Short mmCIF file of C-alpha atoms in Angstrom, two decimals:
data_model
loop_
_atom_site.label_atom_id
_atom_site.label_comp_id
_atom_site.label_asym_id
_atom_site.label_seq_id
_atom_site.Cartn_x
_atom_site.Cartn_y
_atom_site.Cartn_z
CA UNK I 1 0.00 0.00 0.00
CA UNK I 2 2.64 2.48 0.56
CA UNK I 3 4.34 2.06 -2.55
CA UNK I 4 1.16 2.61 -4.23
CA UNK I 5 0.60 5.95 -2.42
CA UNK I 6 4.09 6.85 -3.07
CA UNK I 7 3.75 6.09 -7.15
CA UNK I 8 0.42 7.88 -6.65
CA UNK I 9 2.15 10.73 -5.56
CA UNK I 10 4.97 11.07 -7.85
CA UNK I 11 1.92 10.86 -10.82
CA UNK I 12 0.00 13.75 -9.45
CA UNK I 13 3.36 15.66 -9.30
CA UNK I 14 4.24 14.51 -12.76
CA UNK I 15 0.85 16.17 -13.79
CA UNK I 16 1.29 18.94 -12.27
CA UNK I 17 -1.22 18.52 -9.23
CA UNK I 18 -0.65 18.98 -5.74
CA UNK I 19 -1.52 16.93 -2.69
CA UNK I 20 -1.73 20.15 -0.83
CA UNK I 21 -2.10 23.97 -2.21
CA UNK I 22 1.06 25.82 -2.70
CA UNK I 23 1.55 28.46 -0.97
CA UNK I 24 1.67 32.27 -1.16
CA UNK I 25 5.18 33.27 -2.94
CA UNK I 26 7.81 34.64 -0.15
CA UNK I 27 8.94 38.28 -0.92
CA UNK I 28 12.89 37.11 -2.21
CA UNK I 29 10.40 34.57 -4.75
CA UNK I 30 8.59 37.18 -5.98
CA UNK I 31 11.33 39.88 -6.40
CA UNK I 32 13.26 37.42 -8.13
CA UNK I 33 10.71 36.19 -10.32
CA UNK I 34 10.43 40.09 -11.62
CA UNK I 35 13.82 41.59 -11.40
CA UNK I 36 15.02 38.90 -13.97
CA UNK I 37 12.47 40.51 -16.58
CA UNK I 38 11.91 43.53 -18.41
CA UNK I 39 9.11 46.32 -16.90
CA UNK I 40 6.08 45.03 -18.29
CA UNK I 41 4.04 47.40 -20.32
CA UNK I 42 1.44 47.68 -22.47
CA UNK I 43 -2.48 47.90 -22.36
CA UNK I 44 -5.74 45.85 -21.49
CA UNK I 45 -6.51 44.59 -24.78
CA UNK I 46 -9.97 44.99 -25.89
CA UNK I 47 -10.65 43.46 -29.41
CA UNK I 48 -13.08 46.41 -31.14
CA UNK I 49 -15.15 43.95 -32.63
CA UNK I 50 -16.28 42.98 -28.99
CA UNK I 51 -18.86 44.85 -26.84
CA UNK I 52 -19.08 41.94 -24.83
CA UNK I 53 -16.81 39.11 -23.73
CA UNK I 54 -18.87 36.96 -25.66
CA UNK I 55 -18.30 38.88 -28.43
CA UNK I 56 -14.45 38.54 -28.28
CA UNK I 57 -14.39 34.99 -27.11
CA UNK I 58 -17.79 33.05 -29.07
CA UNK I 59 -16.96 31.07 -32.09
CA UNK I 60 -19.39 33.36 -34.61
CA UNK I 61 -17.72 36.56 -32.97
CA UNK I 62 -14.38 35.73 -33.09
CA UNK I 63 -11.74 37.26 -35.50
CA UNK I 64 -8.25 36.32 -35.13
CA UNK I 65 -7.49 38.72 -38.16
CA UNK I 66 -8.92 42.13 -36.74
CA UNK I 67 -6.56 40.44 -33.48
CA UNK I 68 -3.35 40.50 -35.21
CA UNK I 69 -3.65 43.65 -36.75
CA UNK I 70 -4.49 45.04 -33.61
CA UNK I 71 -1.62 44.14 -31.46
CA UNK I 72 0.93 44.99 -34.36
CA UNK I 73 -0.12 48.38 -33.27
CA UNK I 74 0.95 47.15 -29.75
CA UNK I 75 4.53 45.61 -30.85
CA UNK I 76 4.74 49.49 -32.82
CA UNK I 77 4.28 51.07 -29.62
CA UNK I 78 7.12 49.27 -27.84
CA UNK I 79 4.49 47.59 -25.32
CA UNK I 80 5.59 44.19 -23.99
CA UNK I 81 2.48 42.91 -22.53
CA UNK I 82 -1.27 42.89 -22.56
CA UNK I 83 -4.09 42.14 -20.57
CA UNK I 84 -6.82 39.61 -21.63
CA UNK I 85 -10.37 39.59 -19.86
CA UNK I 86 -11.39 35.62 -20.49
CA UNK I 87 -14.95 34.15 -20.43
CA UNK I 88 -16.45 31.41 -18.78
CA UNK I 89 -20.07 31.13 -20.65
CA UNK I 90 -18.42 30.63 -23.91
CA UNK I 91 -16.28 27.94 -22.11
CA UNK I 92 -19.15 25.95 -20.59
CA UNK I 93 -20.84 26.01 -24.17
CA UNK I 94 -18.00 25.32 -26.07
CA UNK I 95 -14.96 23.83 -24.06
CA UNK I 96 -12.32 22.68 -26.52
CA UNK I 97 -13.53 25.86 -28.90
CA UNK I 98 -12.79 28.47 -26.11
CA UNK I 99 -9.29 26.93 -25.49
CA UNK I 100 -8.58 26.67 -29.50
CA UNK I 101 -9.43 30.18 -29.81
CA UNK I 102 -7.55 31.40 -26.37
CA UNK I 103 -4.87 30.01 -27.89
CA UNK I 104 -4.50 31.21 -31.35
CA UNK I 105 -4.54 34.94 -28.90
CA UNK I 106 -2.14 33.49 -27.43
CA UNK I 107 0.07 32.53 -30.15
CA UNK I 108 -0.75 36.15 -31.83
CA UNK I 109 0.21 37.71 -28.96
CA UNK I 110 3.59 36.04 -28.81
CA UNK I 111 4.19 36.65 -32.51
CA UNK I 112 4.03 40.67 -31.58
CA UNK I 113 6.39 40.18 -28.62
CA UNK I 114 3.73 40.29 -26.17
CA UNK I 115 3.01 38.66 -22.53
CA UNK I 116 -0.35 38.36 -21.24
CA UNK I 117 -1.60 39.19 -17.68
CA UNK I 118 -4.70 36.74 -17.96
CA UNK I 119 -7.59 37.64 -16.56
CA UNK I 120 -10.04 35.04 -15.79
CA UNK I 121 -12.92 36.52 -13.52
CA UNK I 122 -14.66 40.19 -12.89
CA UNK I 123 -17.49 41.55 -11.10
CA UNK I 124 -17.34 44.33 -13.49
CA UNK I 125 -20.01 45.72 -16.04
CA UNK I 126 -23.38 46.48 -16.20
CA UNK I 127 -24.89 42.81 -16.88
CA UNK I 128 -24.74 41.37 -14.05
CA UNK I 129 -25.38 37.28 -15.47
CA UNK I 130 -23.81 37.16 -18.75
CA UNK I 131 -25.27 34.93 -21.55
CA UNK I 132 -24.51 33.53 -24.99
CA UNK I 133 -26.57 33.90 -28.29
CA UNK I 134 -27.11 37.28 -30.11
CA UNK I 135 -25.30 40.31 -28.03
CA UNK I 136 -26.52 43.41 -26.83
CA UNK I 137 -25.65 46.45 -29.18
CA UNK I 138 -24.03 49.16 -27.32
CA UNK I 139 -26.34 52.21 -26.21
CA UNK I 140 -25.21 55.30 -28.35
CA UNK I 141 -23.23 57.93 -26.26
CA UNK I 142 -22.78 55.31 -22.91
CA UNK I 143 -19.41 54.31 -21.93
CA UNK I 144 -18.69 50.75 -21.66
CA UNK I 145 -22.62 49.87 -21.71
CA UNK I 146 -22.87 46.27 -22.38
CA UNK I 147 -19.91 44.65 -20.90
CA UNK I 148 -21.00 41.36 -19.08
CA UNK I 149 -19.42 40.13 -15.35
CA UNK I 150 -17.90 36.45 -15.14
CA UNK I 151 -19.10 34.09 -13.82
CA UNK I 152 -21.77 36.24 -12.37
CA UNK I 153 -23.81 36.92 -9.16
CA UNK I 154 -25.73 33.68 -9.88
CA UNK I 155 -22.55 32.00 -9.51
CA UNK I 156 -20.74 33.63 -7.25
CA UNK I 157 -23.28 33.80 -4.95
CA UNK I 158 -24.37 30.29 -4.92
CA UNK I 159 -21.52 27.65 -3.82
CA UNK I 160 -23.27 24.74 -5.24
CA UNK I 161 -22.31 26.19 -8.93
CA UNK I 162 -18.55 26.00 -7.75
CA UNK I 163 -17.30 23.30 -8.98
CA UNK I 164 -17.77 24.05 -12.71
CA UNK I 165 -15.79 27.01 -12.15
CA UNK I 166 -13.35 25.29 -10.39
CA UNK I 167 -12.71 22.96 -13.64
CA UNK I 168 -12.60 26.03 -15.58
CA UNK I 169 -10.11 27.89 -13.45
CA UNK I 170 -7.66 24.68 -13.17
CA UNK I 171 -8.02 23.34 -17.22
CA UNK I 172 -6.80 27.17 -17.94
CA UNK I 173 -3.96 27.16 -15.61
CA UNK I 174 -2.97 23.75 -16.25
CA UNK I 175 -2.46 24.16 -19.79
CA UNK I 176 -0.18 27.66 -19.32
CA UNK I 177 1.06 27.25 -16.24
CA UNK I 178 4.77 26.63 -17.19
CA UNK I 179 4.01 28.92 -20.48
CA UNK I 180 6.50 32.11 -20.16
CA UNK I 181 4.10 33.58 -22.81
CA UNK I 182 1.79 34.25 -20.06
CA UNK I 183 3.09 36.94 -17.49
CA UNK I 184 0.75 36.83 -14.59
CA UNK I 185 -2.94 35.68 -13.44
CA UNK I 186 -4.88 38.24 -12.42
CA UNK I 187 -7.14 35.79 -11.05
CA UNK I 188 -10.67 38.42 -9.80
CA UNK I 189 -11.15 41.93 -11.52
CA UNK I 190 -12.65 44.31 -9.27
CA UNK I 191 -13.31 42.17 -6.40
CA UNK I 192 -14.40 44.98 -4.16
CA UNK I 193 -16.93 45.44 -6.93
CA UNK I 194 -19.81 43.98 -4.81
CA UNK I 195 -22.66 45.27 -6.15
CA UNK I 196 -24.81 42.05 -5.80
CA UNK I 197 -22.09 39.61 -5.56
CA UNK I 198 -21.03 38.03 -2.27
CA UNK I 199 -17.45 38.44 -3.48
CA UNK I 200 -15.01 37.10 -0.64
CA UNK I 201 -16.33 33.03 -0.13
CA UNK I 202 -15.85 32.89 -3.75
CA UNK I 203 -12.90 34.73 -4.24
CA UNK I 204 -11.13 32.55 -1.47
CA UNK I 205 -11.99 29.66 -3.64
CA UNK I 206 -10.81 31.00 -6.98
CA UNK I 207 -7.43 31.44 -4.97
CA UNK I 208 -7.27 27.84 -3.24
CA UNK I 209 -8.15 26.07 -6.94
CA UNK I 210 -5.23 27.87 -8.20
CA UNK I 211 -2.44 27.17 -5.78
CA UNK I 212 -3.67 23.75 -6.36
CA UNK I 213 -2.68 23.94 -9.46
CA UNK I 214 0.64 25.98 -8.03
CA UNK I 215 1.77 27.76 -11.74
CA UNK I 216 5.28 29.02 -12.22
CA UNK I 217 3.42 32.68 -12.69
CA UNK I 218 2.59 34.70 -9.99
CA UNK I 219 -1.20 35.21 -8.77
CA UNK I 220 -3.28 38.76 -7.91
CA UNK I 221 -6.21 40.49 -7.87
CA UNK I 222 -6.61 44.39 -8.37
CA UNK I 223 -6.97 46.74 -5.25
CA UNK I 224 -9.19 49.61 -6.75
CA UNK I 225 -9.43 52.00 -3.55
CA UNK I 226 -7.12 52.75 -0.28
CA UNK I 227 -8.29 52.90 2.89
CA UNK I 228 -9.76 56.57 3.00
CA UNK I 229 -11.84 56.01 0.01
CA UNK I 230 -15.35 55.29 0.56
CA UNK I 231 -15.18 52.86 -1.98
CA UNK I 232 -12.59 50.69 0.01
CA UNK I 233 -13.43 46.92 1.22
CA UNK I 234 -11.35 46.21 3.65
CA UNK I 235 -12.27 42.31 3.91
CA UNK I 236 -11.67 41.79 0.92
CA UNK I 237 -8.45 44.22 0.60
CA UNK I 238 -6.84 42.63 2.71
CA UNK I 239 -7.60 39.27 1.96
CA UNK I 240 -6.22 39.90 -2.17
CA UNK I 241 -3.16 41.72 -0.38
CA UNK I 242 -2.16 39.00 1.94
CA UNK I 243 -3.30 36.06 -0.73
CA UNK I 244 -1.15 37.59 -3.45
CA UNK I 245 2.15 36.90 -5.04
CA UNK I 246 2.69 40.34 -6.24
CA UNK I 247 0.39 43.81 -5.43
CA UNK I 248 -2.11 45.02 -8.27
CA UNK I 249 -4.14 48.07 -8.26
CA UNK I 250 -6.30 50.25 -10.56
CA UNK I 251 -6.05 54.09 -10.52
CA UNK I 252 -8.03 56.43 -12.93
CA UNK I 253 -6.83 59.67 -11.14
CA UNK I 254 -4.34 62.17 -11.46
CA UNK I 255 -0.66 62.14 -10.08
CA UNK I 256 -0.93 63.06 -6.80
CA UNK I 257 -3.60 60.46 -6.56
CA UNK I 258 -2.12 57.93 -8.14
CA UNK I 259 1.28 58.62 -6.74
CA UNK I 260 -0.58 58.08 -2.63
CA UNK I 261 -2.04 54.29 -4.27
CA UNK I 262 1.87 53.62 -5.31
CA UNK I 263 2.95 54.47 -1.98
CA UNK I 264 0.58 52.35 -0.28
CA UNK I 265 1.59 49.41 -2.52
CA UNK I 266 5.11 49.17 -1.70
CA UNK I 267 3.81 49.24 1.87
CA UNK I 268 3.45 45.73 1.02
CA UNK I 269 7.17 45.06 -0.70
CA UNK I 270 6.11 43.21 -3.19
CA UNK I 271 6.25 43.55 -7.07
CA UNK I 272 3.72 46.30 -8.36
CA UNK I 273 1.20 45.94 -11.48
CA UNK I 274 -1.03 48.93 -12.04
CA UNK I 275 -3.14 46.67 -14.28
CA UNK I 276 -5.77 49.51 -15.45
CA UNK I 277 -5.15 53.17 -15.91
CA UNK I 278 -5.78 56.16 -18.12
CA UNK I 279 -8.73 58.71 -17.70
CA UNK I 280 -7.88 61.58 -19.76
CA UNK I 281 -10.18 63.95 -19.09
CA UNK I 282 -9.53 63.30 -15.09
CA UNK I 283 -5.84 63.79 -15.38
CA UNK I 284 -4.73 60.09 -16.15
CA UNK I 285 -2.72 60.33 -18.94
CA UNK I 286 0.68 59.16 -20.96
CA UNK I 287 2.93 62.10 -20.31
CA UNK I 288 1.43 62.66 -16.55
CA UNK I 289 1.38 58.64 -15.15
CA UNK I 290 3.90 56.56 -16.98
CA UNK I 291 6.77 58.57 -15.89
CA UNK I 292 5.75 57.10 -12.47
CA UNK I 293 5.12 53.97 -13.51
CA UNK I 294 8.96 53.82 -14.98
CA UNK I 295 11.17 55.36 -12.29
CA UNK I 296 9.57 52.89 -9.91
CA UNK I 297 9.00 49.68 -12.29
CA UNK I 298 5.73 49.33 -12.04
CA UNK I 299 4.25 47.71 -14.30
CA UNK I 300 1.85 49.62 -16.44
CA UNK I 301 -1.79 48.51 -18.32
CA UNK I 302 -3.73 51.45 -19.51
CA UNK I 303 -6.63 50.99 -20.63
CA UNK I 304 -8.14 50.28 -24.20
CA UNK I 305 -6.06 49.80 -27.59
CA UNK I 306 -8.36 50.55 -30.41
CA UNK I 307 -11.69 52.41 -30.12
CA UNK I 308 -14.78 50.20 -31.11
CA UNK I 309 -17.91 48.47 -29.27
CA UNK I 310 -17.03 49.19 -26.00
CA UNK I 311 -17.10 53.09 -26.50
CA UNK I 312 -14.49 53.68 -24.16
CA UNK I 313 -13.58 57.05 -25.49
CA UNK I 314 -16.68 58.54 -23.69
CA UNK I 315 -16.67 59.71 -20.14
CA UNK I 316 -17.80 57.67 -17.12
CA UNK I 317 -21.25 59.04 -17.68
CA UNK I 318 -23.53 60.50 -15.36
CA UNK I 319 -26.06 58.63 -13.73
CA UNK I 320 -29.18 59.64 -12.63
CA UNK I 321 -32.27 57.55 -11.32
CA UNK I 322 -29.61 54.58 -11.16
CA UNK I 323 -29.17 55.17 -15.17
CA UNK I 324 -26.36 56.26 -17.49
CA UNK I 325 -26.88 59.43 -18.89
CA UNK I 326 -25.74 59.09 -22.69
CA UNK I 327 -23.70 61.83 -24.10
CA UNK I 328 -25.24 63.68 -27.19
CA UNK I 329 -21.88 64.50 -28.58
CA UNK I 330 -18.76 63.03 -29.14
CA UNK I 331 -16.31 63.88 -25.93
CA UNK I 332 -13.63 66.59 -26.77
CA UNK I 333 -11.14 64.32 -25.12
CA UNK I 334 -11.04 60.88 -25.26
CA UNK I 335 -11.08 58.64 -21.86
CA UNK I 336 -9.25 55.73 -22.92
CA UNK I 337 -7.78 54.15 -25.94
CA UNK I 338 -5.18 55.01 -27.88
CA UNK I 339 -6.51 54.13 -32.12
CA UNK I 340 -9.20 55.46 -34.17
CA UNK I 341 -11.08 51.83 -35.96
CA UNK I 342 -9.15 52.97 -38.88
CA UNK I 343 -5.43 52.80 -36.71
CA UNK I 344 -5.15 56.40 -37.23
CA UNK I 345 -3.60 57.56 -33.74
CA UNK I 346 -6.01 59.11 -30.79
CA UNK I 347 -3.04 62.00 -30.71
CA UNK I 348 0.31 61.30 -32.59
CA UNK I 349 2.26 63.62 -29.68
CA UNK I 350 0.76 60.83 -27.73
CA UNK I 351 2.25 57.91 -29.49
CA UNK I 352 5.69 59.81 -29.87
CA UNK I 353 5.86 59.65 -26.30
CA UNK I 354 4.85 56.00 -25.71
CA UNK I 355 6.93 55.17 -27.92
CA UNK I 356 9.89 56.95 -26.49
CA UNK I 357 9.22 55.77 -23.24
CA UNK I 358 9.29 52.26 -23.75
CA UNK I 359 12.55 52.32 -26.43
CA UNK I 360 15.10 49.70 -25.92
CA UNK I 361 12.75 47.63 -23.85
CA UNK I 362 12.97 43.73 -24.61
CA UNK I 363 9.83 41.98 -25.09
CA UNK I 364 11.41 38.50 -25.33
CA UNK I 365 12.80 36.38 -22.83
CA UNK I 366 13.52 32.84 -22.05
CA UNK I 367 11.28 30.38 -20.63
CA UNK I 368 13.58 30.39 -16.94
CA UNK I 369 13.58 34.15 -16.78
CA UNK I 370 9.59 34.32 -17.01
CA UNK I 371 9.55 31.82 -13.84
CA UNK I 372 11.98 33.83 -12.51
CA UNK I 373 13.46 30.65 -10.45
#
């Protein structure tokens, strides 16, 4: 019997599956793990084909060709990352589809010299239970109108639905999780985005399924407030910054702002991902924020690429009687992205910069530098 439970052993391990869940990466891990890489930068990648996730993930949405062309206007820029938003719906319909098309992104990705922080859940956007089939259009005017959460409140609030989002979590990281295309798992957008969701039982979970799985990337979750904003969570806070590998945060305000969430970051001494950022008109921008972002390393993900479904070049937009009000003209400043649907730049003094700001960077390295061990 106990040579059976040894070989039993040494097969899980061979696999790639623990008897027990890893555990959180020590400080000297981590810090190793990133100071044998470039500073990661580039953009959450939003195909503009897709106003939904189903619309960049389903098999009749899909378009690997509008893909490539967009992130050759990534590699132009110098960026040496991206961030994907993933989607379970389309994976419970279509298993071995999803994973096909994740990855030929993949693959695209890696042909432009760019790493992917992975994103696999998010309490974000206005449709609160996503769903397959024909797609919302987007409402003229309204930022962002129709993007859908994952899994969704119906999930995340009800355990007994767990376990097919546990297969989902661990078939994605067991396929990359030695893959030095992928740069990081940012496992739960938004989690202190708890507008119907009962977030933190399910969020604990999401972690525990992947240190089961215990990949060679590191694992986090975005902060999106400090403690004296009224939007903080501190339960949940501090669980993502005490269950993390390295510290992630989102900031859409200006310098000073932005420059007090930095500081409370490296509170934690950990590696740093700012994995959304850019709000023009509210003093996020290139030439104000990724001069930060540089001098301390940070690694930067503005957001938006080209402009299309998602109308991210509007405003946040007002909201009254719990509904967006649309915009009747088109914003004198863009919010986020960086292409018109034609690739004509947003602003080409922009660009200039970017690209000046990430010359000489490498976007390639080798397979033991990306696990940093």
């Amino acid at each position: 019997m106990k040579r059976i439970l040894i070989a039993f052993t040494g097969m899980l391990a061979a696999i790639g599956c623990s008897i027990r869940p890893a555990e959180k990466w020590s400080e000297e891990k981590a810090w190793q793990w990133y100071d044998s890489q470039p500073w990661p930068v580039g953009c959450v990648y939003m195909p503009s084909y897709g106003g939904t996730p189903v619309e960049i993930w389903g098999k009749e949405f899909f378009r690997p060709d509008v893909v490539d062309s967009e992130l050759a206007l990534a590699q132009d820029l110098g960026f040496n990352a991206i961030r994907l938003f993933l989607c379970d719906i389309v994976w419970q319909e279509d298993p071995q589809g999803f994973m096909d098309r994740l990855e030929q992104t993949v693959c695209l990705a890696d042909k432009h010299g760019l790493r992917i922080l992975m994103t696999i859940f998010t309490n974000g956007g206005t449709i609160k239970n996503p769903y397959t089939g024909p797609q919302p259009q987007p409402v003229p005017g309204v930022h962002n109108s129709v993007w859908m959460a994952s899994p969704g409140k119906d999930i995340v609030n009800n355990p007994e639905k767990w376990p097919l989002m546990e297969r989902y979590v661990k078939q994605i990281l067991k396929k990359y999780r030695k893959d030095p295309r992928i740069l990081a798992w940012c496992l739960y957008n938004e989690p202190e985005n708890t507008k119907g969701f009962e977030t933190l039982p399910f969020l604990k979970a999401v972690y525990r399924w992947a240190r089961e799985v215990n990949p060679s990337q590191p694992l986090t979750s975005p902060m999106w407030a400090t403690p004296d904003s009224r939007s903080y969570q501190k339960e949940i806070s501090e669980f993502v910054s005490s269950a993390s590998d390295i510290i992630s945060f989102h900031s859409y305000n200006d310098l000073p702002r932005c420059t007090e969430f930095v500081n409370y970051c490296q509170q934690f001494n950990r590696p740093i991902l700012c994995s959304e950022w850019m709000a023009r008109s509210r003093g996020s921008d290139y030439f104000s924020i990724l001069p930060l972002f540089k001098k301390n390393k940070i690694g930067s993900f503005s957001y938006g690429l080209v402009n299309g479904k998602q109308q991210c070049h509007y405003p946040w937009n007002p909201v009254v009687d719990g509904k967006p009000v649309p915009f009747e003209e088109e914003p004198a400043v863009w919010f986020h992205d960086l292409f018109y649907p034609d690739h004509t730049p947003y602003s080409e003094n922009e660009i200039r910069f970017i690209k000046e700001m990430t010359r000489c960077l490498s976007t390639r390295i080798s397979p033991s530098q990306a696990q940093g061990i």
